Short mmCIF file of C-alpha atoms in Angstrom, two decimals:
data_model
loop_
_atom_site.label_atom_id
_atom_site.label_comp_id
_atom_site.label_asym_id
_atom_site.label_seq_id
_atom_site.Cartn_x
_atom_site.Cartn_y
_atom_site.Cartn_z
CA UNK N 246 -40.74 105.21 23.52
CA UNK N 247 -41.64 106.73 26.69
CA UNK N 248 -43.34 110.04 25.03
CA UNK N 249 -46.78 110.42 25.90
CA UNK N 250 -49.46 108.21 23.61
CA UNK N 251 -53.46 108.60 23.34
CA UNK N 252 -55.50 106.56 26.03
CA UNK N 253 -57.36 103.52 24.18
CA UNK N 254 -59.17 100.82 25.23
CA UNK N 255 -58.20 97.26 24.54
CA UNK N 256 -54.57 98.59 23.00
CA UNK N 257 -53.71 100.43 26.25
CA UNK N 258 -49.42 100.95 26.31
CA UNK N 259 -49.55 98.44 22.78
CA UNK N 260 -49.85 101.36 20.99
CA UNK N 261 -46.24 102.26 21.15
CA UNK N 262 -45.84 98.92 19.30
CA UNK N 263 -46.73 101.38 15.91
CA UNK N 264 -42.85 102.30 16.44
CA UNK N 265 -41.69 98.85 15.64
CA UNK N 266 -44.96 96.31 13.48
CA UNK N 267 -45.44 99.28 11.16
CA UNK N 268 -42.14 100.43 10.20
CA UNK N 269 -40.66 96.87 9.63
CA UNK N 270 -43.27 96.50 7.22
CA UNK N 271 -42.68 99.75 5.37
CA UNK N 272 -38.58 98.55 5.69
CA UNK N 273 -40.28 95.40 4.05
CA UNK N 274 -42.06 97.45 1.55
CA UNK N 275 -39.27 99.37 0.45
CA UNK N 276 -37.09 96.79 0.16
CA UNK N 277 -39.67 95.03 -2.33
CA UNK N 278 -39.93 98.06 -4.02
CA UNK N 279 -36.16 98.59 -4.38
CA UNK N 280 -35.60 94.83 -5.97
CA UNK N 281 -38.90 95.54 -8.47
CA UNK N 282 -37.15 98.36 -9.64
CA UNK N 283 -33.58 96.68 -10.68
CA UNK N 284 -35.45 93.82 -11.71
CA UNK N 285 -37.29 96.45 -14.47
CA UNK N 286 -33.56 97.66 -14.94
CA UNK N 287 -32.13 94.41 -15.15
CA UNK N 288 -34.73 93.69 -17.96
CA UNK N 289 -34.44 96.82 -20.12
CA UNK N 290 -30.09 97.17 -19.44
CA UNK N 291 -29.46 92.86 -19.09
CA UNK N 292 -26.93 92.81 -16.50
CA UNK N 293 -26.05 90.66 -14.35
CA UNK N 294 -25.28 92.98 -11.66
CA UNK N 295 -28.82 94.59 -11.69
CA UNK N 296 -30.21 90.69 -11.32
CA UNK N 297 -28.23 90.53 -8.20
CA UNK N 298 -28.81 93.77 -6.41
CA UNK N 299 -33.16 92.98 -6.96
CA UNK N 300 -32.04 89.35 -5.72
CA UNK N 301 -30.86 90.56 -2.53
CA UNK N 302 -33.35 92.89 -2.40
CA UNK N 303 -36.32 90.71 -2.18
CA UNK N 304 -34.08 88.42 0.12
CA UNK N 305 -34.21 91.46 2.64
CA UNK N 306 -37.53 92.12 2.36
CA UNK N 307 -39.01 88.61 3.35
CA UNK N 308 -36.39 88.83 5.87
CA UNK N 309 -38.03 92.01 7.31
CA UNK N 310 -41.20 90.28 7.19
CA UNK N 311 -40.38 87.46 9.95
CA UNK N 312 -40.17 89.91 12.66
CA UNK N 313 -43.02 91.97 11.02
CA UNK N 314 -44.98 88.59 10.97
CA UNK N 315 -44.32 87.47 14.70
CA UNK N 316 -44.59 91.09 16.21
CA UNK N 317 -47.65 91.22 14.60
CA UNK N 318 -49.00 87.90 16.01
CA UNK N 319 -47.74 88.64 19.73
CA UNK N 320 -49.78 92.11 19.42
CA UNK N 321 -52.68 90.52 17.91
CA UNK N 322 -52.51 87.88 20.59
CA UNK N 323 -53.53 90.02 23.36
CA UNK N 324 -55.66 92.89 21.66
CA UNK N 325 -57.64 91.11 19.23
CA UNK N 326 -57.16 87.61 21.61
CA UNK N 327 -55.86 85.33 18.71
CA UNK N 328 -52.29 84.91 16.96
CA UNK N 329 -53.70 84.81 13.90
CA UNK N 330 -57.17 85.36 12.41
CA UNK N 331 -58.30 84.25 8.67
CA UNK N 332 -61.36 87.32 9.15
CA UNK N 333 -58.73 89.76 8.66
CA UNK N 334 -58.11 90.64 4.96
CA UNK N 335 -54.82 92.03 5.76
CA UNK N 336 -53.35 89.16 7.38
CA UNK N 337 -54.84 86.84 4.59
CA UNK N 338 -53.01 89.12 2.07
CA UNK N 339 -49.42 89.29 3.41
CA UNK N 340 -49.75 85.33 4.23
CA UNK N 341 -50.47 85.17 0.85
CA UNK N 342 -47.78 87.98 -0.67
CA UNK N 343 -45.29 85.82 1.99
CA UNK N 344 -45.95 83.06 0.34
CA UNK N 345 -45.24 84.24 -3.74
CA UNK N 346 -42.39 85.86 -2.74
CA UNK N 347 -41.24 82.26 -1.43
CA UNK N 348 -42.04 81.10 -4.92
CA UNK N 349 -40.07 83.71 -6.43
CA UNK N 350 -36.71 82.39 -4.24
CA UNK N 351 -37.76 78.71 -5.36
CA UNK N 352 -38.46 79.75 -8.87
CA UNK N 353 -34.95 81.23 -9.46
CA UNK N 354 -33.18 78.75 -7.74
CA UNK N 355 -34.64 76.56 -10.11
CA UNK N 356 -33.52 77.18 -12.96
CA UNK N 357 -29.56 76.84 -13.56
CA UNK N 358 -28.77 78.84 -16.70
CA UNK N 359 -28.10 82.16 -15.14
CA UNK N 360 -29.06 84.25 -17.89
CA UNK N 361 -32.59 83.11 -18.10
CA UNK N 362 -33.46 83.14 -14.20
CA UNK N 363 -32.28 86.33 -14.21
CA UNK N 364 -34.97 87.23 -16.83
CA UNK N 365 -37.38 84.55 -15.67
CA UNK N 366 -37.20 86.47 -12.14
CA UNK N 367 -36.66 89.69 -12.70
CA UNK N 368 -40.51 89.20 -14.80
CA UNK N 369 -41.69 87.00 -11.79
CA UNK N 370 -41.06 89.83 -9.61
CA UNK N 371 -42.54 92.78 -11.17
CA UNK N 372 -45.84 90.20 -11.11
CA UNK N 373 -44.87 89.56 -7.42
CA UNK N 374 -44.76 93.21 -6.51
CA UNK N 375 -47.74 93.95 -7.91
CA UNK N 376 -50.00 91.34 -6.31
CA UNK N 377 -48.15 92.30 -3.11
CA UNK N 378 -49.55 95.57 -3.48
CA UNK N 379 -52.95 94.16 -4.31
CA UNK N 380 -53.22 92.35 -1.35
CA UNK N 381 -51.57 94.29 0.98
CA UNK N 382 -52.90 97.93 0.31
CA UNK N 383 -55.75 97.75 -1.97
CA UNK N 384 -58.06 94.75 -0.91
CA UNK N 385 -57.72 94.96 2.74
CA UNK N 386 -59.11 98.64 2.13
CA UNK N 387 -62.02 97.46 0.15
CA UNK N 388 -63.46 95.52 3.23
CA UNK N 389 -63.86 95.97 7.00
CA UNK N 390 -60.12 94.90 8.16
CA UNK N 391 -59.31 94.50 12.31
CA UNK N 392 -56.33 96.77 11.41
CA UNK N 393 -57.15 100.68 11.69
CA UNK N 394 -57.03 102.47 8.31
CA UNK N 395 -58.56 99.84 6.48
CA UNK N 396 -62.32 99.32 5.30
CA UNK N 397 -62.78 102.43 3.34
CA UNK N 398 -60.08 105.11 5.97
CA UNK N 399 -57.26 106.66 5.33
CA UNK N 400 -54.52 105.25 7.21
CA UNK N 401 -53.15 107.21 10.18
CA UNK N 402 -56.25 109.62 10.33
CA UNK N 403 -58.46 110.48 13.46
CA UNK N 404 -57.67 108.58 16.11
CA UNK N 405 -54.61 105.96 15.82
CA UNK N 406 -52.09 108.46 15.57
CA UNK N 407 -51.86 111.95 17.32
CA UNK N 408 -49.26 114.63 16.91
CA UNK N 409 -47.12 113.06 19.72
CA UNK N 410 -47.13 109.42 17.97
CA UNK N 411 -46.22 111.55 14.69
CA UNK N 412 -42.80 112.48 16.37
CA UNK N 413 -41.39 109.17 17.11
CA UNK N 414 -43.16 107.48 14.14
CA UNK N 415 -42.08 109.35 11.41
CA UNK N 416 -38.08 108.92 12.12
CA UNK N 417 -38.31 105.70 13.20
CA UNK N 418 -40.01 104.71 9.47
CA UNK N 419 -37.19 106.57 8.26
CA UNK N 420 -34.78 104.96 10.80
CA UNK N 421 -35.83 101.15 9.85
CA UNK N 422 -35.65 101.99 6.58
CA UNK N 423 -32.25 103.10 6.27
CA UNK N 424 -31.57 100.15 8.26
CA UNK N 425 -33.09 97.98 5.63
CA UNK N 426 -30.25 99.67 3.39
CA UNK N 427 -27.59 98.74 5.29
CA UNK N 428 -28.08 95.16 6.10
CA UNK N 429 -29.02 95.03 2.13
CA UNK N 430 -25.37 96.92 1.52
CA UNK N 431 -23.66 94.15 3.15
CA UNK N 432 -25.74 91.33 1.58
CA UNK N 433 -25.07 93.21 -2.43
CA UNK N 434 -21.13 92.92 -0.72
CA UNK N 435 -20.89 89.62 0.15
CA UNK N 436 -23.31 88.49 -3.22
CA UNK N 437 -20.64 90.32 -5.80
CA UNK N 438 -17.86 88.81 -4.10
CA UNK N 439 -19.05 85.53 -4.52
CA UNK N 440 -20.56 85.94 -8.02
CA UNK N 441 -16.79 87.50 -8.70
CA UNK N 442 -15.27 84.47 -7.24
CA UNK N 443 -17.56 82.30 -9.76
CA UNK N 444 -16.46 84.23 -13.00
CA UNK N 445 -12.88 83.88 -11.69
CA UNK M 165 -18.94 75.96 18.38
CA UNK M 166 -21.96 76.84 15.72
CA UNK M 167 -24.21 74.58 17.53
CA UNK M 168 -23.52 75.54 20.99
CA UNK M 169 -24.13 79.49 19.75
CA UNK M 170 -27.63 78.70 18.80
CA UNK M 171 -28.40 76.51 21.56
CA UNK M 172 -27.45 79.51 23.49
CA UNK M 173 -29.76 81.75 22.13
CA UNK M 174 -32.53 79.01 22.32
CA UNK M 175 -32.08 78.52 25.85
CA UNK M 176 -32.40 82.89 26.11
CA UNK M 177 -35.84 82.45 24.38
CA UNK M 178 -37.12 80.08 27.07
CA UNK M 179 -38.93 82.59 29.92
CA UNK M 180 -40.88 83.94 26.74
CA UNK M 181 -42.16 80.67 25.63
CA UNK M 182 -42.92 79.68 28.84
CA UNK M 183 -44.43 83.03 29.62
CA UNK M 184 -46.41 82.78 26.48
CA UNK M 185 -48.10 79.19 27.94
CA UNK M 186 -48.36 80.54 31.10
CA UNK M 187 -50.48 83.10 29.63
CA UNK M 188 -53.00 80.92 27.40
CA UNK M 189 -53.62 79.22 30.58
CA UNK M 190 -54.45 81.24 32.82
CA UNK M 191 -57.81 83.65 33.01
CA UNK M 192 -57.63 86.94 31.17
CA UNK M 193 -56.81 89.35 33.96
CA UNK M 194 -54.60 87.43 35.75
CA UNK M 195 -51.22 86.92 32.98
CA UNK M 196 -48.06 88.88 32.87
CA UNK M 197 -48.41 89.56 29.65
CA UNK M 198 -51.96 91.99 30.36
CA UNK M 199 -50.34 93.94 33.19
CA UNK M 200 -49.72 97.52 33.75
CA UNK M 201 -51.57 98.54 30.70
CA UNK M 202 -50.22 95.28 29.03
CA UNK M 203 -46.55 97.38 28.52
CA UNK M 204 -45.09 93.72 28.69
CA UNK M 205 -46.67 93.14 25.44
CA UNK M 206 -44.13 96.07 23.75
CA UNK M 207 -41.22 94.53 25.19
CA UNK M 208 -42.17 90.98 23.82
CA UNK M 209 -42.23 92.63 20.30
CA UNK M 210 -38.78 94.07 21.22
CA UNK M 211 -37.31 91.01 22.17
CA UNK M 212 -38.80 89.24 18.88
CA UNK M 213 -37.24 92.20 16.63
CA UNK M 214 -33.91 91.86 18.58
CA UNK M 215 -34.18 88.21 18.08
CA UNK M 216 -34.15 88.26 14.78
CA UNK M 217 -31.64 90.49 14.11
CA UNK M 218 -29.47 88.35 16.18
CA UNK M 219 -30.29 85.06 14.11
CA UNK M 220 -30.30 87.05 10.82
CA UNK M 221 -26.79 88.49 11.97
CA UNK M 222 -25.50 85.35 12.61
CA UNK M 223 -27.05 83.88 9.41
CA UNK M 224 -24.80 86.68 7.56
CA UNK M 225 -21.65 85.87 9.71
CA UNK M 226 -22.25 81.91 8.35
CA UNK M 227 -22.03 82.79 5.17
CA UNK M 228 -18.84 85.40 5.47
CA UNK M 229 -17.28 82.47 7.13
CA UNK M 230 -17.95 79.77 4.12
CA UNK M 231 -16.69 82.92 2.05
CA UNK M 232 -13.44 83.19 3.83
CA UNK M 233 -12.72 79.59 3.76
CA UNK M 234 -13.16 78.93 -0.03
CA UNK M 235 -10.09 81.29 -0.29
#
């Protein structure tokens, strides 16, 4: 927090915000990633337990986008002078990836036969995931985006993070991702106990 | 009890909305919020993160508690 950070204009002390907006989203990322891969297993093995784990899963990550979401629009507020812009690809894509994962909890809880929303989902979410990707990664780099690293860059190249940043960054990405595991530990807890209390 | 818990933390999140107003209002140079190298800024995001974890935490002690009771 309090380690030295490059000099910019507009962003001033904001950029030590990096620490916090950018690894909740990779937490958020992760955790997608994580529930897209036992919803694959859950297809291929048909358990019920793998349905669960990708359930909670996804649960985390939209979770981990809330605070992503309004740290994002406090920061934006008083760099780029607006909560929220529709210019910015990337904001328009994880509105939009926000919003199918939101499907994907109203999808599942829509259907009551277990065994088939647990197939119906677990194909709903690989399609989630991937459009997630889409329009978080890939389109936002295809045009000019408010957020550094987009519109043709590499993320993290010349001038948004120096060696300094790199210190603090990389463990806290590791930090709030390991966090990610442990609130989704507890969730997979309390989720078998009550699926164990239904079988009962 | 679960009511007065939340109103609690609603009432701790008051100074930041207000803040927040206070700050569309006035002229650019003049809010809280753009001081000292607008520093305020980072500890806004910290307080969001922190609230959240706090109503998320909370969220997860509801549903222990409905757990518990069923028994």
């Amino acid at each position: 927090m309090l380690n030295p950070v490059p000099r910019l204009d507009i962003l001033n002390e904001t950029i030590r915000n990096v620490y916090f907006h950018v690894p909740i989203w990779f937490a958020m990322l992760f955790q997608m990633g994580y529930s897209v891969v036992y919803a694959v297993k859950h297809l291929s093995k048909n358990e019920m337990k793998f349905d669960i784990i990708s359930n909670q899963a996804a649960q985390t990550g939209l979770f981990f986008s809330v605070p992503g979401l309004l740290t994002g629009c406090l920061w934006a507020k008083f760099t780029w002078g607006t909560w929220w812009t529709f210019e910015d690809p990337k904001l328009n894509g994880v509105a939009i990836a926000v919003l199918i994962y939101l499907a994907y909890f109203i999808l599942r809880n829509s259907i009551i036969d277990e065994l088939k929303r647990a197939r119906i989902a677990a194909v709903y979410n690989i399609f989630a995931f991937v459009m997630m990707f889409v329009f978080i990664m890939i389109l936002p780099r295809l045009t000019d985006s408010l957020h550094p690293g987009n519109g043709g860059n590499p993320a993290f190249g010349k001038y948004d993070l120096d060696s300094n940043m790199r210190t603090v960054f990389y463990p806290a990405v590791v930090g709030w991702v390991l966090f990610s595991l442990w609130i989704l530990d507890v969730k997979k807890r309390i989720a078998f106990l009550i699926y164990q209390k239904h079988e009962e | 009890m679960k009511n007065k818990i939340l109103i609690f933390f609603c009432a701790l999140l008051m100074p930041f909305i207000t803040m927040a107003q206070a700050a569309n209002n006035a002229p650019e140079m003049a809010t809280i919020f753009r001081s000292e190298g607008k520093i305020y800024v980072v500890i806004g995001v910290l307080s969001v993160i922190f609230a959240c974890l706090v109503v998320y935490l909370v969220y997860i002690d509801v549903r222990v508690r409905r757990l518990e009771k069923k028994d």
